[in-house]
XYZ file of N, CA and C in Angstrom:
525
model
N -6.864 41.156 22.729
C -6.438 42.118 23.714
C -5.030 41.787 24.212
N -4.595 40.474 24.233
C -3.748 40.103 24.852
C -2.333 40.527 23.560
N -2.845 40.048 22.352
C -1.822 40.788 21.731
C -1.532 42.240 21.501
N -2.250 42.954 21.769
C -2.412 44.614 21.891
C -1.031 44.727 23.060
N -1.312 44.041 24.765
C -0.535 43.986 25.351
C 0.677 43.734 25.447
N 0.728 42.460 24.612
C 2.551 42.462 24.173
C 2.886 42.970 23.677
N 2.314 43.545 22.901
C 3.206 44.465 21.667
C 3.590 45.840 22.601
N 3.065 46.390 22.879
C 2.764 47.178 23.643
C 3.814 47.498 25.011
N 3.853 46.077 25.640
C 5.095 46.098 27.052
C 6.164 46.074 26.128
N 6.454 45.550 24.924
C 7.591 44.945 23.876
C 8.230 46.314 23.664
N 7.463 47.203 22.974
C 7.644 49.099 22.885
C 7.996 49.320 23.934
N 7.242 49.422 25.020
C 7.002 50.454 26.109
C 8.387 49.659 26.788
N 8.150 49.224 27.729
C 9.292 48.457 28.708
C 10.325 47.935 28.488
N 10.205 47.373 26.834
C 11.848 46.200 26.501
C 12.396 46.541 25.415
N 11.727 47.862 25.150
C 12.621 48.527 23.925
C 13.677 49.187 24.057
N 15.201 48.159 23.467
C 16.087 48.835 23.908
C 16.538 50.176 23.561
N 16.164 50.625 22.278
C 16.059 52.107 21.890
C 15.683 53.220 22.582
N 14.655 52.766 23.313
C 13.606 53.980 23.958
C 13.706 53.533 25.752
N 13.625 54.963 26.149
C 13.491 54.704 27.608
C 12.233 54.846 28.082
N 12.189 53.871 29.113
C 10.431 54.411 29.775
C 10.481 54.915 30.277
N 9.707 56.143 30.423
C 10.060 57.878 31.154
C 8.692 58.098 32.022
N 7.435 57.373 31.336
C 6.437 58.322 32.404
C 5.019 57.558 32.485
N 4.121 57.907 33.357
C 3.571 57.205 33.418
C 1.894 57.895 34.002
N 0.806 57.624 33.785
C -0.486 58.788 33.816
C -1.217 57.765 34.213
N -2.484 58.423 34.527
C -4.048 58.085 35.212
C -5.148 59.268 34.693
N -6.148 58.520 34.343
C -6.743 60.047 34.145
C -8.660 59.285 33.956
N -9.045 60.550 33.664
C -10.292 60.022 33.197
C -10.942 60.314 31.573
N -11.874 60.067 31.334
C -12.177 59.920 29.894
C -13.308 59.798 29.161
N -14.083 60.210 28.137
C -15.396 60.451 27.107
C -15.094 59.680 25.936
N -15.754 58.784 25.322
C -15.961 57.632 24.503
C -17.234 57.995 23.871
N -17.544 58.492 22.733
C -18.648 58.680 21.948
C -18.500 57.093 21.401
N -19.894 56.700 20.823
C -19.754 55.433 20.113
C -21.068 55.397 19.313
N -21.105 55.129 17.872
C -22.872 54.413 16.941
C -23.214 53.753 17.670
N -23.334 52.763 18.141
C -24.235 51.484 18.696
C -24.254 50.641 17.403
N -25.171 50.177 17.463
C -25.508 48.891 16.734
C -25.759 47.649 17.100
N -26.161 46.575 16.815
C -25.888 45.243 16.946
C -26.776 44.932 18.296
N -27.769 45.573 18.665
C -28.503 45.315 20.057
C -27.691 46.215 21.033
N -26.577 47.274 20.853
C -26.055 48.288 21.722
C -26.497 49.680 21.392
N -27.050 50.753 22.317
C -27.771 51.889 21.813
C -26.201 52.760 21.692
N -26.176 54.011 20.715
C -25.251 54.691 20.546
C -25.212 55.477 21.861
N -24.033 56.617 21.938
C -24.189 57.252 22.810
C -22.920 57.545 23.287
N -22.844 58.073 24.706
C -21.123 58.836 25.294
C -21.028 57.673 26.602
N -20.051 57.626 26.735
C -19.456 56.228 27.892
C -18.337 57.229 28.617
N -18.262 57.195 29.801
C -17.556 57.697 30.634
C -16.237 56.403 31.538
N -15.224 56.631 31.850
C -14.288 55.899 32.161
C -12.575 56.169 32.422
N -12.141 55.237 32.810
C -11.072 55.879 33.300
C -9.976 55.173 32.622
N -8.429 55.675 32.596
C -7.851 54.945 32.012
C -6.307 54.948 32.404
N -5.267 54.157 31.786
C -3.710 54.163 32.733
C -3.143 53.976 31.193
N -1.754 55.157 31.474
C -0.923 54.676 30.507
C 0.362 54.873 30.700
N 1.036 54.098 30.167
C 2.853 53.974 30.498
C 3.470 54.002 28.827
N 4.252 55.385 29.336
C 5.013 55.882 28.037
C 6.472 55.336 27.579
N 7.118 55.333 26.686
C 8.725 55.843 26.899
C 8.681 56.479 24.957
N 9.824 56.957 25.249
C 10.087 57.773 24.394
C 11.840 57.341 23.575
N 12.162 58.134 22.851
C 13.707 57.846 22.380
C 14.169 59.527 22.692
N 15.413 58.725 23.769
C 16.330 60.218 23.954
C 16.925 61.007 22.752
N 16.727 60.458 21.503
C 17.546 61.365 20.309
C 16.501 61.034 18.923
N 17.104 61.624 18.379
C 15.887 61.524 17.251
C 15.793 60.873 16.674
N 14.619 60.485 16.019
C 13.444 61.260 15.876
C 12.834 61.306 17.295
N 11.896 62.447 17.568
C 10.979 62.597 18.749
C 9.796 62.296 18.269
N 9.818 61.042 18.709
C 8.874 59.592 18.734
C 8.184 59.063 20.150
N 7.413 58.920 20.322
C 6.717 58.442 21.362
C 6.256 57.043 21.649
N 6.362 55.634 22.071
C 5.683 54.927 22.115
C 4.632 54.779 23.418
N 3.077 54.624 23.516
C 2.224 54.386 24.375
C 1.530 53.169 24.418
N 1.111 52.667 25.871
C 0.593 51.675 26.116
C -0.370 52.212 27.219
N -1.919 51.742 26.496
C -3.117 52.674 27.117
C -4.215 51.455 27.812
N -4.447 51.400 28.738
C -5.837 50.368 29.065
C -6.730 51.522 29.504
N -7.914 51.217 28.816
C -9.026 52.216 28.955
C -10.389 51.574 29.271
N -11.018 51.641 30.301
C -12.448 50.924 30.786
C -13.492 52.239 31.120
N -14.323 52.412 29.825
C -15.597 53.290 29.513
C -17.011 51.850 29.552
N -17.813 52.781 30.916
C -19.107 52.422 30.463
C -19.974 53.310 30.874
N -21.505 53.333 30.377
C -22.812 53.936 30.364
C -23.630 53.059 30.573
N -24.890 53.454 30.568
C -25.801 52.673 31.598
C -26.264 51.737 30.283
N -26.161 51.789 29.153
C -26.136 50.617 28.312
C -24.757 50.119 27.649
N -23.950 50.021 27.667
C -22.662 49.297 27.455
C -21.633 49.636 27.989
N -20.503 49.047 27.821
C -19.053 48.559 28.487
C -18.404 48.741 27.265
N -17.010 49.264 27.471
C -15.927 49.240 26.786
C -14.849 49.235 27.489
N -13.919 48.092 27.090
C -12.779 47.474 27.190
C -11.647 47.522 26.149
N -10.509 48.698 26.509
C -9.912 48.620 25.267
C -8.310 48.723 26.062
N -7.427 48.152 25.245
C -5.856 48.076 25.100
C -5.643 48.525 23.995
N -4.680 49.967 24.289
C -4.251 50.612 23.033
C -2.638 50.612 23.033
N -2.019 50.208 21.655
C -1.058 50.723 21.888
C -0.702 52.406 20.463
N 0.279 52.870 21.112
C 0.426 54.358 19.920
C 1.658 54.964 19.222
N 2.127 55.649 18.673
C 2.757 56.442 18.281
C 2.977 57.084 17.883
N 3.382 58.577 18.615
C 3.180 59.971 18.610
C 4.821 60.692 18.070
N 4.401 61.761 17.268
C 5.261 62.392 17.208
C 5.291 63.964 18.009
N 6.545 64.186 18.712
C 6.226 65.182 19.495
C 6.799 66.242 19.027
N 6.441 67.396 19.447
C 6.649 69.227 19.182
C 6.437 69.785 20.550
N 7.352 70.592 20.579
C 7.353 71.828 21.897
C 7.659 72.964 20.802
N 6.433 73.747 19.962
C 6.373 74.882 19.272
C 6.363 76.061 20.276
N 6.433 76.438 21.462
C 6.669 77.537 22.164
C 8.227 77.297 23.151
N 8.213 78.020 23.613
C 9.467 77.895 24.650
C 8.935 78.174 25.878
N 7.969 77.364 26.230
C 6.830 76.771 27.391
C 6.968 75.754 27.318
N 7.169 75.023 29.161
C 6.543 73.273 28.924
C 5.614 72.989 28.378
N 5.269 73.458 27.429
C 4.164 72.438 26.882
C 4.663 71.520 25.270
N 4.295 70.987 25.549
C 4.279 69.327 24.735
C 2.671 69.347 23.723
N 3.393 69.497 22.517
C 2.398 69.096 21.587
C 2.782 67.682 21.086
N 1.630 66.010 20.348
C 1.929 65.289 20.232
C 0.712 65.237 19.220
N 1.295 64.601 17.834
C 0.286 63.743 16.721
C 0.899 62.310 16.658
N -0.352 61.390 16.805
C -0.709 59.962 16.494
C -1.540 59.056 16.085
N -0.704 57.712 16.157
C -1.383 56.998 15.396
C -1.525 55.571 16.410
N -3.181 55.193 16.628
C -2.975 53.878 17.656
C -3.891 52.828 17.317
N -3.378 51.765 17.086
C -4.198 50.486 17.176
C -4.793 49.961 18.510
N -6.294 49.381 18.644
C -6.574 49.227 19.446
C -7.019 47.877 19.417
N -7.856 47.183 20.880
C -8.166 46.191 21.197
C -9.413 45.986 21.780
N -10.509 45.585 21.362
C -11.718 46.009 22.485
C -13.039 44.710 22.710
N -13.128 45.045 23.660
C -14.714 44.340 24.018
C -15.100 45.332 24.434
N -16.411 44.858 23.300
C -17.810 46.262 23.466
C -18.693 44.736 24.123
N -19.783 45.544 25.290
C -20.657 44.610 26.207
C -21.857 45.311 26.447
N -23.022 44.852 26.087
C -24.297 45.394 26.819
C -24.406 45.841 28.113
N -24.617 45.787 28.591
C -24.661 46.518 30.331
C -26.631 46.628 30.482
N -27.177 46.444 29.547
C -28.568 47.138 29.648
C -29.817 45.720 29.987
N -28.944 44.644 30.193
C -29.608 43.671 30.342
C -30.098 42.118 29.814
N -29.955 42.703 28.155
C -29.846 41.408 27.070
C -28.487 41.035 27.288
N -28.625 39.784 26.343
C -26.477 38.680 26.112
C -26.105 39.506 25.131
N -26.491 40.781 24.479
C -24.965 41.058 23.547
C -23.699 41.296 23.788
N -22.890 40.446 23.067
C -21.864 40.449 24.032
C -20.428 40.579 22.673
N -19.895 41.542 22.439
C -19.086 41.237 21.122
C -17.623 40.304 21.204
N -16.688 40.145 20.390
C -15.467 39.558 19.901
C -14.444 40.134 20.375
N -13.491 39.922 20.795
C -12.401 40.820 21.062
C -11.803 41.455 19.349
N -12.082 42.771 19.525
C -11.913 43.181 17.909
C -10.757 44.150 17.733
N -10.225 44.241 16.479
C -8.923 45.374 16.332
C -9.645 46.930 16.081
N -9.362 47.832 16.067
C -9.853 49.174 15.764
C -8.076 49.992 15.918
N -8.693 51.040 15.186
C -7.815 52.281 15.164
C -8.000 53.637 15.140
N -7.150 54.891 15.395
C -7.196 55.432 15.796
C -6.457 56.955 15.245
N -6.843 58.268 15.178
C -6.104 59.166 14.964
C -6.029 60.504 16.206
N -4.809 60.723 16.871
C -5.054 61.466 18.143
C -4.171 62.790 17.599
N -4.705 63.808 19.014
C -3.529 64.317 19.208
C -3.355 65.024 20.534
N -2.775 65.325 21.262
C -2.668 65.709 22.776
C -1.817 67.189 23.066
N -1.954 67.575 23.918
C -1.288 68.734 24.634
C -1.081 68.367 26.149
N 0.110 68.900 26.432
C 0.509 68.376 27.742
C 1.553 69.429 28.356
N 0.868 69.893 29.881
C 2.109 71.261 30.219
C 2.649 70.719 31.893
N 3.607 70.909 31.360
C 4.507 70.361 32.259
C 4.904 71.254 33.761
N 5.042 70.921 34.709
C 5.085 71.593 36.400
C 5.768 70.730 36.930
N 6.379 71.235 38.153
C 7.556 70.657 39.047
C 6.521 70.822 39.726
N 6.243 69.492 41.401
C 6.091 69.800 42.488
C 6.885 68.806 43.293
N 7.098 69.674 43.873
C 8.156 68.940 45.477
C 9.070 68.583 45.056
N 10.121 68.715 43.705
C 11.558 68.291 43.318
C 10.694 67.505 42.090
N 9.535 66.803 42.159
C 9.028 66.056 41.127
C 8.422 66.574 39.860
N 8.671 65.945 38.677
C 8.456 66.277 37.565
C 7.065 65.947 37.156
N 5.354 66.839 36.914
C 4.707 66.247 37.012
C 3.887 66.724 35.660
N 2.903 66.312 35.228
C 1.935 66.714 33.651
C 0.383 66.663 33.821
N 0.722 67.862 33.345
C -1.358 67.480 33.214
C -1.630 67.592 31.818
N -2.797 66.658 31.002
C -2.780 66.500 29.537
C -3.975 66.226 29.176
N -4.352 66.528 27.876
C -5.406 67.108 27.278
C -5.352 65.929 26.059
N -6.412 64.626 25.950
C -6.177 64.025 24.484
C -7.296 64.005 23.892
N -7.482 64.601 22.412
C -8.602 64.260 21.804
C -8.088 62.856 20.796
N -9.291 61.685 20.558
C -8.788 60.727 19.536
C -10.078 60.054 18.596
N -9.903 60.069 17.453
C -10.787 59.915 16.815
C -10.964 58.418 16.546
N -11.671 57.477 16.872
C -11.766 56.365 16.803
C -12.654 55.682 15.818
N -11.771 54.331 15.197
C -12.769 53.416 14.161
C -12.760 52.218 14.654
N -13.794 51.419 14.563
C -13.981 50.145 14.796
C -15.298 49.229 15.190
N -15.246 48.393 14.668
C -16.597 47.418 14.442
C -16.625 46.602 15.401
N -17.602 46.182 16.216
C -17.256 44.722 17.266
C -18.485 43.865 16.253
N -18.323 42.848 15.768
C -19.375 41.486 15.624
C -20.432 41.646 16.879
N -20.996 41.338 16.900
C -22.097 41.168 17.932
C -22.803 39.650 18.222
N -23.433 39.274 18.866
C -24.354 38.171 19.054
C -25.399 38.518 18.121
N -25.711 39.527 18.104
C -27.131 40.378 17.447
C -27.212 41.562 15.860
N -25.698 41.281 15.734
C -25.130 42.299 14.399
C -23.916 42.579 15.001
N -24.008 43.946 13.783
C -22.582 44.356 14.220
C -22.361 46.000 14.833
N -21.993 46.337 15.679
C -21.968 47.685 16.542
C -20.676 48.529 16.273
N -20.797 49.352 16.223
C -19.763 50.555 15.651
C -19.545 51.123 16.261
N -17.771 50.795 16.985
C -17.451 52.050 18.297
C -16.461 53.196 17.552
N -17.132 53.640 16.353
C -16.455 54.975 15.782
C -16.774 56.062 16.729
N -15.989 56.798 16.834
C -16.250 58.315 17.273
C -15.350 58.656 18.107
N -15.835 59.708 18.728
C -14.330 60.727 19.553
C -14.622 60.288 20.782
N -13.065 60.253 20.907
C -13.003 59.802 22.194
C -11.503 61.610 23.115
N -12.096 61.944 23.945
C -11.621 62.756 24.988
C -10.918 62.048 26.170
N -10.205 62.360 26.685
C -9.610 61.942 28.323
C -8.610 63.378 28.989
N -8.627 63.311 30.373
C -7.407 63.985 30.424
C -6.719 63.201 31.607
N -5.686 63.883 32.008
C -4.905 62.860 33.147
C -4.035 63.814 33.302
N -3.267 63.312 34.540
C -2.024 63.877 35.112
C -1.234 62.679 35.077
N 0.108 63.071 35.078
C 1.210 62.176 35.155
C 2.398 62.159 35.716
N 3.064 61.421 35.822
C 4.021 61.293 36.474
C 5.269 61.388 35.466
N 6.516 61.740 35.261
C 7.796 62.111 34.635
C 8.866 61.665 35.226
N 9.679 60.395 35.310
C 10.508 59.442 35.367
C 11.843 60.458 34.788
């Protein structure tokens, strides 16, 4: 997880190419198999992410995502980082974005037994919509992400499969 994070502030914050422009909160749907002593199922949770982008082209996106989903039988713990390519196909604020994100996760029982998994890599295929509004002089977003997720955690008990779609939306802030 911790390397998910550097890489991640390394893009986002100290990349001298790209500026960091914005920054969201939102909430979020985590489908997942189960496996490994974890029952499958949908995990609810919330999540924070800090963007920047490159002022000239290509229109490239880099993201840095911490996301905490659980249900009344497991926990998910994930650090994502991404990169999106963006489109404004209308002459509307709105922001279309396709990507690609590696992730970081602890999957955890919650239901009472020790399964408890590895901090594991997974990945990811997204894509988002995002329409943009002024309030009070401020530049602000509300956004729509669907992301299709792969990844295995080891288990104490086997191995558990947090494939599946994952939903969120959020509002944000525009730097």
């Amino acid at each position: 997880m911790y390397l998910m994070l550097t890489l991640g502030s390394a893009l986002v914050f100290f990349n001298p190419l790209a500026n960091f422009d914005s920054a969201s909160g939102g909430l979020g749907f985590s489908s997942f198999s189960g496996g490994g002593g974890v029952k499958s199922g949908m995990m609810t949770g919330l999540e924070g992410t800090a963007e920047s982008s490159y002022p000239k082209s290509p229109p490239l996106r880099h993201t840095l995502h911490y996301r905490q989903f659980s249900s009344s039988g497991a926990s998910l713990t994930q650090t994502v980082v991404g990169l999106d390519y963006l489109t404004q196909p209308f002459k509307r604020p709105l922001l279309i974005s396709y990507g690609f994100e590696l992730s970081s996760g602890d999957l955890r029982s919650t239901s009472g037994n020790s399964v408890s998994s590895m901090d594991r890599l997974g990945w990811g295929l997204r894509a988002e919509g995002r329409h943009y509004f002024e309030y009070e002089g401020h530049l602000l977003y509300a956004s729509a992400r669907s992301t299709l997720q792969f990844a295995s955690y080891p288990t104490s008990a086997g191995s558990a499969s947090g494939t599946g779609l994952a939903i969120s939306a959020s509002l944000g802030y525009s730097f």
